[in-house]
GROMACS .gro file of C-alpha atoms in nm:
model
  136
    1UNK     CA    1   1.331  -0.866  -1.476
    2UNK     CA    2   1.119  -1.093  -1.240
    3UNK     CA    3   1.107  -1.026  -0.864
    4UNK     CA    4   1.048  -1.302  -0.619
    5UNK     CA    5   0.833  -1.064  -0.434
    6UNK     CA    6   0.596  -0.746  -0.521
    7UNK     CA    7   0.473  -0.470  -0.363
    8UNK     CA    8   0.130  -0.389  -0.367
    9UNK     CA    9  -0.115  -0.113  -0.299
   10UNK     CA   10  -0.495  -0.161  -0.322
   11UNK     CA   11  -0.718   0.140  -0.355
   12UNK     CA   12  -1.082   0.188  -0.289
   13UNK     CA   13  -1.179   0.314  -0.607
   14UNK     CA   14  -1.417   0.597  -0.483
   15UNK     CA   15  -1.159   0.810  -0.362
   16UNK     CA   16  -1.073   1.186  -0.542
   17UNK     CA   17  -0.781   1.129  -0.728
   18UNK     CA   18  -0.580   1.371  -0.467
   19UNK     CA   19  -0.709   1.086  -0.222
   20UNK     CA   20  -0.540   0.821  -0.389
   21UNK     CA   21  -0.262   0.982  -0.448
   22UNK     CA   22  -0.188   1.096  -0.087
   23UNK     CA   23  -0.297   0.728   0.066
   24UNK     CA   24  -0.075   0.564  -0.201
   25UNK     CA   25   0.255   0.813  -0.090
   26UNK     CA   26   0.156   0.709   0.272
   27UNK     CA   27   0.119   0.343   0.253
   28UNK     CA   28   0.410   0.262   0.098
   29UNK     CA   29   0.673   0.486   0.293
   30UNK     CA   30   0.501   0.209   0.559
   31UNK     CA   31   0.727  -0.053   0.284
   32UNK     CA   32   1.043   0.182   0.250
   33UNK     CA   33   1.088   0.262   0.616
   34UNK     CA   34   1.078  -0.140   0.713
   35UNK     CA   35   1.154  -0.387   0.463
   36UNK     CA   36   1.518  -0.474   0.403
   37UNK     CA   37   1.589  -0.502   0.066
   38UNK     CA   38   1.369  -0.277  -0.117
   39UNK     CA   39   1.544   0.033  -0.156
   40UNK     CA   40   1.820   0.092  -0.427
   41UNK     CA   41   2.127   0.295  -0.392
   42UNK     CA   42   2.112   0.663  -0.436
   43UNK     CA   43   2.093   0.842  -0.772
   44UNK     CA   44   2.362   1.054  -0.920
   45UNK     CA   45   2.312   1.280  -1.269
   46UNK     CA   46   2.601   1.416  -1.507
   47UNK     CA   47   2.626   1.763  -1.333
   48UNK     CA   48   2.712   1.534  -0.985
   49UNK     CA   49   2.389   1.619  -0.847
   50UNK     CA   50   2.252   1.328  -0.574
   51UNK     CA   51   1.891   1.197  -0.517
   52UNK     CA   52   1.767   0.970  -0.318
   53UNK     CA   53   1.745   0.632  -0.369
   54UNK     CA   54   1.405   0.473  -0.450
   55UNK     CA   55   1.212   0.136  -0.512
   56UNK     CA   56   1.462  -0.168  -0.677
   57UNK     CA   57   1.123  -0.299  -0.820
   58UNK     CA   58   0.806  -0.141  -0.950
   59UNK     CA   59   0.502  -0.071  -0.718
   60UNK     CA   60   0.134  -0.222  -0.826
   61UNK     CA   61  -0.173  -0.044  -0.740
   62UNK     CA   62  -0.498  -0.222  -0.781
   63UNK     CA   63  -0.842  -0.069  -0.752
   64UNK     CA   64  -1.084  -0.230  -0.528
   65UNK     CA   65  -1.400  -0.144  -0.412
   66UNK     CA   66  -1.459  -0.186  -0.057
   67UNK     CA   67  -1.603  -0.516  -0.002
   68UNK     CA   68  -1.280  -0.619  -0.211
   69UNK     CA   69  -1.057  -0.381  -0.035
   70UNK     CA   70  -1.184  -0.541   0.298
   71UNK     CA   71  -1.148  -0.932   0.129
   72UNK     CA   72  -0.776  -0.835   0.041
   73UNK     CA   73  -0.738  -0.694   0.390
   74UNK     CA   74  -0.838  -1.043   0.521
   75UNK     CA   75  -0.674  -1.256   0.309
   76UNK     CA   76  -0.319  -1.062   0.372
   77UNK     CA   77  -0.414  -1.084   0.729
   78UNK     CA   78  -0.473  -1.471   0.709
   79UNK     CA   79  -0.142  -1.524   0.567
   80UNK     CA   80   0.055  -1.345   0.827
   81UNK     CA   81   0.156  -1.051   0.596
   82UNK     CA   82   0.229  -0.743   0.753
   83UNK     CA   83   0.080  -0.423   0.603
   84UNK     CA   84   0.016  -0.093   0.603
   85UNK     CA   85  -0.309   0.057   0.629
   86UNK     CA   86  -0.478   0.366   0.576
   87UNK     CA   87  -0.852   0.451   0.726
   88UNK     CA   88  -1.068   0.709   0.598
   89UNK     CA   89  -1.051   0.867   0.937
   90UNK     CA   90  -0.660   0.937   0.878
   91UNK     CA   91  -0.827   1.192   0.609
   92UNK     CA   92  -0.899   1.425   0.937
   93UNK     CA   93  -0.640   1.376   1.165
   94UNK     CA   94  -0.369   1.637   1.193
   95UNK     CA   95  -0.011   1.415   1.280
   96UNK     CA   96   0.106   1.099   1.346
   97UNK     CA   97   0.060   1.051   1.655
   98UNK     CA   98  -0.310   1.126   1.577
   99UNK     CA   99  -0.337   0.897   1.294
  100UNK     CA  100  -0.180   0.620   1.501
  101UNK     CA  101  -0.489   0.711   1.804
  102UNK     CA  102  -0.745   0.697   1.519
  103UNK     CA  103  -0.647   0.350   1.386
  104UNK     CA  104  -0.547   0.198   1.765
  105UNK     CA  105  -0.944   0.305   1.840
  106UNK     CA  106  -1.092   0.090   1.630
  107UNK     CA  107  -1.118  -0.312   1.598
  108UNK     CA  108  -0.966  -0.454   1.276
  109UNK     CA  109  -1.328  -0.552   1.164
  110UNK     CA  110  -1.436  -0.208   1.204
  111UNK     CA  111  -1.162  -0.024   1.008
  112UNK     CA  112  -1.263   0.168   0.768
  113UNK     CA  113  -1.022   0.079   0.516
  114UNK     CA  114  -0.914   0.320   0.230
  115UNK     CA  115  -0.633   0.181   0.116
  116UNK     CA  116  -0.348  -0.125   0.205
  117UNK     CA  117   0.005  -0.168   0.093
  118UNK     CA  118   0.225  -0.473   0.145
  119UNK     CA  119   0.567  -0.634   0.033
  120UNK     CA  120   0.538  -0.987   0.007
  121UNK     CA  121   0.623  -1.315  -0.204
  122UNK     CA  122   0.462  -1.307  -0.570
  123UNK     CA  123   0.285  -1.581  -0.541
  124UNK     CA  124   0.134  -1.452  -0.184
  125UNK     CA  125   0.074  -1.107  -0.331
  126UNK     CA  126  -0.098  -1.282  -0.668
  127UNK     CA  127  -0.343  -1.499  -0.406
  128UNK     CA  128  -0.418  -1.160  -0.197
  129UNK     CA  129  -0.500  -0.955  -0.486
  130UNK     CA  130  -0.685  -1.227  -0.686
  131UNK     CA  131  -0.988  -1.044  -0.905
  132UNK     CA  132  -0.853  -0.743  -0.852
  133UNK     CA  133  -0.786  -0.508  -1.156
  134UNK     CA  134  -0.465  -0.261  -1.184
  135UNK     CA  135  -0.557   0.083  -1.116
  136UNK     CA  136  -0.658   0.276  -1.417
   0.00000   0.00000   0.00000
């Protein structure tokens, strides 16, 4: 099935796996907590046990290093596309309110990006992430 929109996560590609694993869980509860849409119903099994409901479509994580993190970063930002982001600072910090204190101090040019997720059109997501190469 073909979405008219996709979620995407983009990596920088020097980060321990744990890193990317814990930045990618992070960025996109940014998508599930705000966008309409993008969560299915909850899940049921045979014995009647429930889980909760997940993504209606599947999630693409690029790798980027960081001058193509940062050229992602921009071009989402020049289209108006809201994200979420994740610094390397947040790697430190102890809560949210903290993390929220450590991104707020710093100017958008100065971030230092780790990773970015976003929900958008195809077509925006496919001129965003343009060069960019899936995650291995």
């Amino acid at each position: 099935m073909q979405f008219d929109t996709k979620i995407a996560v983009v990596l920088r590609d020097d980060l321990a796996v744990w890193q990317k694993t814990n930045v990618t869980a992070f960025l996109v509860s940014g998508i599930a907590g705000t966008v309409s849409g993008v969560m299915g119903e909850p899940y049921r099994d045979a014995s009647g046990n429930a889980y909760l409901p997940m993504f209606v479509q599947p999630v693409l994580v690029y790798a980027a290093e960081g001058d193509a993190l940062r050229r992602a970063y921009d071009r989402a930002m020049a289209r108006g596309v809201e994200l979420a982001v994740y610094t390397y600072e947040l790697f430190d910090t102890g809560d949210d309110e903290a993390n929220r204190a450590a991104v707020a101090g710093v100017p958008a040019d100065e971030l230092d990006l780790v990773g970015i997720a976003f929900h958008a059109d195809r077509k925006v997501v496919d001129k965003i992430v343009d060069r960019l190469r899936f995650h291995p």
